[in-house]
Short mmCIF file of C-alpha atoms and ligand atoms in Angstrom, two decimals:
data_model
loop_
_atom_site.label_atom_id
_atom_site.label_comp_id
_atom_site.label_asym_id
_atom_site.label_seq_id
_atom_site.Cartn_x
_atom_site.Cartn_y
_atom_site.Cartn_z
CA MET A 699 133.72 253.91 -6.07
CA ILE A 700 132.42 251.57 -7.83
CA GLU A 701 134.98 250.06 -10.16
CA ASN A 702 133.62 248.51 -14.20
CA ALA A 703 135.48 247.11 -16.97
CA LYS A 704 135.88 250.65 -18.06
CA VAL A 705 134.16 252.92 -16.09
CA GLU A 706 134.86 254.42 -12.79
CA LEU A 707 131.88 256.19 -11.26
CA VAL A 708 131.14 258.08 -7.86
CA ASP A 709 128.72 256.93 -5.86
CA LEU A 710 126.74 259.32 -3.90
CA GLU A 711 124.04 256.58 -3.40
CA PRO A 712 120.69 258.65 -3.79
CA LYS A 713 118.27 258.02 -1.03
CA SER A 714 114.60 257.49 -1.68
CA THR A 715 112.43 258.99 0.33
CA SER A 716 108.74 257.16 1.12
CA LEU A 717 107.09 257.61 -1.77
CA LEU A 718 102.96 256.71 -0.01
CA LYS A 719 104.33 259.06 2.80
CA GLU A 720 104.37 261.80 -0.23
CA VAL A 721 101.23 260.58 -1.51
CA LEU A 722 98.90 260.66 0.85
CA THR A 723 100.88 264.53 2.10
CA GLY A 724 99.19 265.26 -1.48
CA LEU A 725 95.74 263.76 -1.70
CA SER A 726 95.35 265.30 2.00
CA ARG A 727 95.52 269.10 0.25
CA SER A 728 92.47 271.34 -0.27
CA GLN A 729 94.03 270.84 -4.48
CA LYS A 730 95.11 267.84 -4.06
CA THR A 731 98.36 267.03 -5.69
CA LEU A 732 100.74 264.68 -6.09
CA PRO A 733 104.65 265.68 -6.78
CA PRO A 734 106.00 265.50 -11.12
CA LYS A 735 109.09 263.86 -10.43
CA LEU A 736 107.12 260.96 -9.79
CA LEU A 737 105.24 260.43 -12.97
CA TYR A 738 109.69 258.86 -13.93
CA ASP A 739 109.35 255.90 -13.80
CA LYS A 740 111.06 253.39 -15.78
CA ARG A 741 107.40 253.25 -17.78
CA GLY A 742 106.84 257.29 -17.63
CA SER A 743 110.63 258.08 -18.22
CA GLU A 744 110.16 255.77 -21.73
CA ILE A 745 106.92 257.87 -22.55
CA PHE A 746 108.71 261.08 -22.08
CA GLU A 747 111.22 260.16 -24.49
CA LYS A 748 108.36 259.22 -26.65
CA ILE A 749 106.63 262.41 -26.24
CA CYS A 750 110.49 264.42 -27.08
CA LEU A 751 109.75 262.44 -30.14
CA LEU A 752 106.62 264.36 -30.97
CA LYS A 753 105.85 267.17 -33.44
CA GLU A 754 103.67 268.95 -31.37
CA TYR A 755 106.36 268.55 -28.27
CA TYR A 756 108.80 271.74 -29.79
CA PRO A 757 111.00 272.20 -26.92
CA THR A 758 113.35 269.45 -27.79
CA ARG A 759 113.38 269.82 -31.68
CA ALA A 760 113.77 274.18 -30.29
CA GLU A 761 116.57 273.37 -27.92
CA SER A 762 118.10 271.23 -30.19
CA GLU A 763 118.00 273.90 -33.23
CA ILE A 764 119.94 276.37 -30.96
CA LEU A 765 122.68 273.66 -29.32
CA LYS A 766 123.55 272.74 -33.11
CA THR A 767 123.46 276.15 -34.44
CA TYR A 768 125.57 278.69 -31.75
CA ALA A 769 127.74 275.10 -30.62
CA GLY A 770 130.83 277.60 -32.15
CA ASP A 771 129.38 280.29 -30.03
CA ILE A 772 128.38 278.81 -27.24
CA SER A 773 131.23 277.41 -26.26
CA ARG A 774 133.44 280.68 -27.02
CA MET A 775 130.87 282.49 -24.09
CA ILE A 776 131.75 278.80 -22.10
CA GLY A 777 135.84 279.67 -23.73
CA PRO A 778 139.30 277.24 -22.36
CA ASP A 779 139.36 274.80 -19.62
CA ALA A 780 135.83 274.26 -18.45
CA LEU A 781 134.76 271.13 -16.86
CA ILE A 782 131.24 270.93 -17.67
CA ILE A 783 128.70 270.06 -14.86
CA GLU A 784 125.03 268.16 -16.21
CA PRO A 785 122.65 267.39 -13.18
CA GLY A 786 119.72 264.96 -14.84
CA SER A 787 122.12 264.03 -17.92
CA GLY A 788 120.29 260.81 -18.30
CA ALA A 789 120.93 259.79 -21.87
CA GLY A 790 123.66 262.80 -22.58
CA ASP A 791 121.74 263.54 -25.53
CA LYS A 792 122.33 266.97 -25.61
CA ILE A 793 125.69 268.24 -24.01
CA ARG A 794 127.10 265.93 -27.63
CA PHE A 795 126.12 269.02 -29.28
CA LEU A 796 128.36 270.57 -27.40
CA LEU A 797 130.98 268.67 -27.33
CA PRO A 798 133.12 268.61 -30.39
CA HIS A 799 133.01 272.35 -30.10
CA LEU A 800 134.68 273.53 -26.73
CA ILE A 801 137.47 274.68 -26.23
CA GLU A 802 139.64 272.51 -24.40
CA PRO A 803 137.85 270.86 -21.70
CA LYS A 804 138.63 269.90 -18.40
CA GLY A 805 136.31 267.45 -18.49
CA TYR A 806 132.35 266.96 -18.01
CA VAL A 807 130.58 265.48 -15.33
CA PRO A 808 127.14 263.62 -15.79
CA ILE A 809 124.91 263.62 -12.60
CA GLU A 810 122.44 260.98 -13.25
CA ILE A 811 120.36 259.71 -10.26
CA SER A 812 120.04 255.93 -12.78
CA LYS A 813 123.73 254.28 -12.62
CA GLU A 814 122.27 251.68 -14.89
CA ILE A 815 121.84 255.01 -17.87
CA LEU A 816 125.08 256.58 -16.15
CA LEU A 817 128.04 253.88 -17.15
CA ARG A 818 126.13 252.83 -20.02
CA MET A 819 126.81 256.62 -21.57
CA THR A 820 130.28 257.52 -20.20
CA GLU A 821 130.41 254.38 -22.01
CA GLU A 822 129.28 255.70 -25.48
CA LEU A 823 131.37 259.19 -24.33
CA HIS A 824 135.04 257.34 -24.17
CA THR A 825 134.81 255.39 -27.65
CA GLU A 826 132.67 258.69 -29.04
CA PHE A 827 135.71 261.31 -27.68
CA PRO A 828 138.73 259.45 -26.61
CA PHE A 829 140.33 262.28 -25.36
CA LEU A 830 137.40 263.85 -23.28
CA ASN A 831 137.51 263.81 -19.17
CA VAL A 832 134.43 261.79 -18.18
CA LEU A 833 134.13 262.09 -14.20
CA PRO A 834 130.32 260.35 -13.90
CA VAL A 835 128.34 260.74 -10.93
CA CYS A 836 125.21 259.04 -9.72
CA ALA A 837 123.61 260.80 -7.15
CA ASP A 838 120.09 262.53 -6.67
CA PHE A 839 120.48 266.30 -8.61
CA SER A 840 117.07 267.98 -7.16
CA GLN A 841 119.25 267.08 -3.28
CA GLU A 842 121.93 269.07 -1.99
CA ILE A 843 124.72 267.48 -3.96
CA GLU A 844 128.49 268.32 -2.86
CA LEU A 845 130.97 267.46 -6.03
CA PRO A 846 133.57 264.58 -5.01
CA LEU A 847 136.46 265.78 -4.46
CA THR A 848 137.75 264.01 -7.34
CA VAL A 849 135.74 266.79 -9.57
CA ASP A 850 136.20 269.70 -7.20
CA ARG A 851 139.52 269.54 -7.88
CA VAL A 852 139.67 269.80 -11.00
CA PRO A 853 141.09 272.84 -12.12
CA GLY A 854 138.84 275.26 -14.60
CA LYS A 855 135.68 276.84 -14.59
CA LYS A 856 132.86 275.60 -13.55
CA VAL A 857 129.85 275.12 -15.75
CA ILE A 858 127.05 274.39 -15.01
CA PHE A 859 124.53 272.89 -18.36
CA PHE A 860 121.22 272.35 -17.50
CA PRO A 861 118.96 272.07 -20.61
CA GLY A 862 115.42 270.38 -21.68
CA SER A 863 113.75 273.56 -19.01
CA THR A 864 113.82 271.24 -16.07
CA ILE A 865 113.26 273.91 -14.29
CA GLY A 866 110.52 275.57 -15.29
CA ASN A 867 109.21 272.28 -13.47
CA PHE A 868 109.81 274.08 -10.36
CA ASN A 869 108.26 276.61 -9.45
CA PRO A 870 109.58 280.73 -8.56
CA GLN A 871 110.80 280.52 -5.42
CA GLU A 872 111.93 276.69 -5.91
CA ALA A 873 113.54 277.94 -9.18
CA VAL A 874 115.49 279.93 -7.46
CA VAL A 875 116.56 277.87 -4.30
CA PHE A 876 117.90 275.34 -6.81
CA LEU A 877 119.78 278.12 -8.75
CA ARG A 878 121.50 278.86 -5.91
CA LYS A 879 122.42 275.03 -5.10
CA PHE A 880 123.86 275.52 -8.69
CA GLY A 881 125.41 278.17 -7.76
CA ARG A 882 127.31 276.98 -4.77
CA MET A 883 128.55 273.99 -6.63
CA ILE A 884 130.38 275.79 -9.09
CA GLY A 885 131.02 278.88 -6.99
CA GLU A 886 131.85 282.12 -7.95
CA GLY A 887 132.84 283.55 -11.84
CA GLY A 888 130.78 279.61 -13.07
CA GLY A 889 128.82 279.47 -15.72
CA MET A 890 125.34 277.69 -16.54
CA LEU A 891 124.19 277.52 -19.26
CA ILE A 892 120.39 276.66 -19.16
CA GLY A 893 117.59 275.71 -21.60
CA VAL A 894 114.45 277.44 -21.01
CA ASP A 895 110.59 277.47 -22.04
CA LEU A 896 109.57 281.27 -23.54
CA LYS A 897 106.32 281.91 -23.19
CA LYS A 898 103.60 282.04 -26.49
CA ASP A 899 100.47 281.62 -28.15
CA PRO A 900 98.46 279.06 -25.55
CA GLU A 901 97.31 277.35 -28.21
CA VAL A 902 101.28 276.36 -29.07
CA PHE A 903 101.05 274.78 -25.72
CA LYS A 904 97.85 272.70 -25.61
CA GLN A 905 99.13 270.75 -28.46
CA ALA A 906 102.36 270.33 -26.57
CA TYR A 907 101.22 269.20 -23.43
CA ASP A 908 97.60 267.37 -24.86
CA ASP A 909 98.99 265.90 -28.54
CA PRO A 910 96.55 265.00 -30.49
CA HIS A 911 98.68 261.52 -30.47
CA GLY A 912 97.65 261.06 -26.65
CA VAL A 913 101.38 260.25 -25.49
CA THR A 914 100.82 262.72 -23.13
CA ALA A 915 97.94 261.36 -21.41
CA GLU A 916 99.40 258.65 -21.47
CA PHE A 917 102.27 259.76 -19.49
CA ASN A 918 100.40 261.57 -17.05
CA MET A 919 97.83 258.26 -16.63
CA ASN A 920 101.24 256.43 -15.77
CA LEU A 921 101.19 257.84 -13.08
CA LEU A 922 97.81 256.13 -11.36
CA GLU A 923 99.01 252.69 -12.87
CA ARG A 924 102.33 253.27 -11.10
CA LEU A 925 100.83 254.04 -7.39
CA ASN A 926 98.66 251.47 -8.02
CA ARG A 927 101.26 249.34 -7.68
CA GLU A 928 103.82 250.87 -5.56
CA ALA A 929 101.25 252.52 -2.82
CA GLU A 930 98.93 249.49 -3.15
CA ALA A 931 96.37 252.34 -4.71
CA GLY A 932 92.99 251.19 -6.31
CA PHE A 933 92.64 253.78 -8.33
CA ASP A 934 90.42 252.98 -11.89
CA LEU A 935 92.23 254.21 -14.76
CA GLN A 936 88.65 254.67 -16.51
CA ASN A 937 87.28 256.59 -14.09
CA PHE A 938 89.98 259.98 -14.55
CA ALA A 939 91.02 261.88 -17.67
CA HIS A 940 94.15 263.72 -18.71
CA GLU A 941 94.04 267.60 -18.67
CA ALA A 942 96.22 270.34 -19.47
CA PHE A 943 95.68 273.70 -20.10
CA TYR A 944 98.04 277.61 -19.82
CA ASN A 945 97.65 279.37 -16.77
CA GLU A 946 97.86 282.60 -18.10
CA LYS A 947 97.95 284.52 -14.29
CA LEU A 948 100.36 282.17 -13.33
CA SER A 949 102.71 281.52 -16.50
CA ARG A 950 102.66 277.81 -16.89
CA VAL A 951 101.17 274.97 -17.90
CA GLU A 952 99.64 272.87 -15.32
CA MET A 953 98.84 269.40 -15.88
CA HIS A 954 96.13 267.38 -14.30
CA LEU A 955 94.35 264.23 -14.11
CA VAL A 956 90.03 264.88 -13.20
CA SER A 957 87.95 262.60 -11.45
CA ARG A 958 84.85 261.46 -14.61
CA ILE A 959 83.02 260.65 -11.60
CA PRO A 960 82.08 261.05 -7.54
CA GLN A 961 84.91 258.55 -6.06
CA LEU A 962 86.03 256.73 -3.76
CA VAL A 963 89.92 255.71 -3.74
CA ARG A 964 92.02 253.91 -1.89
CA VAL A 965 95.50 254.28 -1.14
CA HIS A 966 96.83 252.00 1.46
CA GLU A 967 94.58 252.33 4.82
CA SER A 968 93.36 255.52 3.90
CA VAL A 969 90.27 256.59 1.85
CA PHE A 970 90.30 259.70 -0.95
CA ARG A 971 86.48 261.17 -1.41
CA PHE A 972 86.95 262.99 -5.68
CA LYS A 973 83.80 264.92 -6.53
CA GLU A 974 83.11 264.68 -10.21
CA GLY A 975 84.97 267.10 -11.95
CA GLU A 976 87.72 267.16 -9.48
CA SER A 977 92.15 266.93 -9.81
CA ILE A 978 94.82 265.98 -9.19
CA HIS A 979 97.17 268.43 -10.01
CA THR A 980 100.50 266.37 -11.14
CA GLU A 981 102.99 268.87 -12.71
CA SER A 982 103.98 272.83 -13.36
CA SER A 983 105.91 273.50 -16.04
CA TYR A 984 106.62 277.41 -15.74
CA LYS A 985 107.16 280.12 -19.04
CA TYR A 986 109.50 282.83 -18.40
CA SER A 987 109.94 285.97 -21.39
CA VAL A 988 113.52 286.82 -21.56
CA GLU A 989 113.78 289.54 -18.98
CA GLU A 990 111.68 287.70 -16.04
CA PHE A 991 114.32 284.40 -16.38
CA SER A 992 117.03 286.41 -16.05
CA GLU A 993 115.06 288.78 -13.15
CA LEU A 994 114.62 284.77 -11.12
CA CYS A 995 118.95 284.44 -12.14
CA ALA A 996 119.48 287.76 -10.73
CA LYS A 997 117.91 286.80 -7.54
CA ALA A 998 120.52 283.27 -7.51
CA LYS A 999 123.72 286.47 -8.27
CA PHE A 1000 123.54 284.97 -11.73
CA LYS A 1001 124.22 287.78 -14.44
CA ILE A 1002 123.07 287.16 -17.94
CA LYS A 1003 126.13 287.28 -20.50
CA LYS A 1004 124.23 285.49 -23.56
CA TYR A 1005 121.30 284.01 -25.46
CA TRP A 1006 120.07 282.46 -28.37
CA LYS A 1007 116.43 281.88 -29.60
CA ASP A 1008 115.70 279.25 -32.11
CA SER A 1009 114.41 280.02 -35.92
CA GLN A 1010 111.02 280.01 -34.48
CA ASN A 1011 110.93 281.89 -31.47
CA LEU A 1012 110.05 279.23 -29.17
CA PHE A 1013 112.57 278.30 -26.95
CA CYS A 1014 115.95 279.92 -25.39
CA VAL A 1015 119.24 278.96 -24.58
CA TYR A 1016 120.82 281.50 -21.42
CA TYR A 1017 124.44 281.42 -20.72
CA PHE A 1018 125.05 283.54 -16.97
CA GLU A 1019 127.67 283.59 -14.82
CA ARG A 1020 128.08 283.88 -11.25
CA GLU A 1021 128.59 287.23 -8.99
C1 LIG B 2524 110.56 267.60 -18.10
N1 LIG B 2524 109.76 269.08 -18.17
C2 LIG B 2524 110.75 269.77 -18.74
C3 LIG B 2524 108.61 268.70 -19.45
C4 LIG B 2524 107.77 269.78 -19.55
O1 LIG B 2524 107.58 270.47 -20.81
O2 LIG B 2524 107.18 270.13 -18.59
C5 LIG B 2524 107.72 267.60 -18.85
C6 LIG B 2524 106.52 267.66 -19.61
N2 LIG B 2524 105.34 267.28 -19.46
C7 LIG B 2524 104.67 267.00 -19.70
N3 LIG B 2524 105.24 266.95 -21.37
C8 LIG B 2524 106.52 266.89 -20.80
#
């Protein structure tokens, strides 16, 4: 336990895996890849916040519209006495739409890797919702997390809140494994409120992931700057370009960094050869129809109860219960 003036949080001490090892492994593959989580260093997270404000990046707007419009209905589906658990809560922007509508919630458990962000949002919530029991947990939600006893023993139905279509950044097999982890965390009868992007006209994806303002390009290129700093790499940013497209066959938007020229790039003690046009795959963002996503969740023993779409049918928020 760590004591702060007002806030008491449970620190599960997130372990940092070796960035260099992950980078060398990814760049050694025939299709060079880098783990998407590396996009989110401090600057990457700031650029991502800018992406969320872009007119072209509809998911944030559409999901917020759903949560605002249907907060009452969603809260009735969740029911009374729920303990809401939000893995990767960040600044907790989206839970704020629901908090005033939840029926006598037992508490809110934000799980966040950044202690600084977690402490700040917990203090803000204490001020905005003085009667809400906030139980912050500092942990990396991508790892297996066992809820601390102080949280696990809180009576009431456990409900995962996982907005933002973050589940789309896992491939479908990984997503099932991940959802099963959530299932173990909440137990039988627990709930899951999850926001997921819908399939649509690929041109809409192109605008959202290769925006005309160049913000997404900056987000992707920042990864190379990070490697230059943190992995002793020698990427010349001028020699790479951001690319994003919808892979219809795999139902996913792919982000790549494409080599503009044939070149050799040093990373620590290794050297990697790039042909002209060869790419590093940096992120996939899977898109699902309601039927496909419900089937995926069924593999993790989640049964669909209800779903809500925004007025333009761009995005979907689902409520599931664990069988
Ligand atoms: C965080 N994640 C759900 C975003 C997405 O849409 O896949 C990340 C992102 N990448 C480019 N733009 C936004």
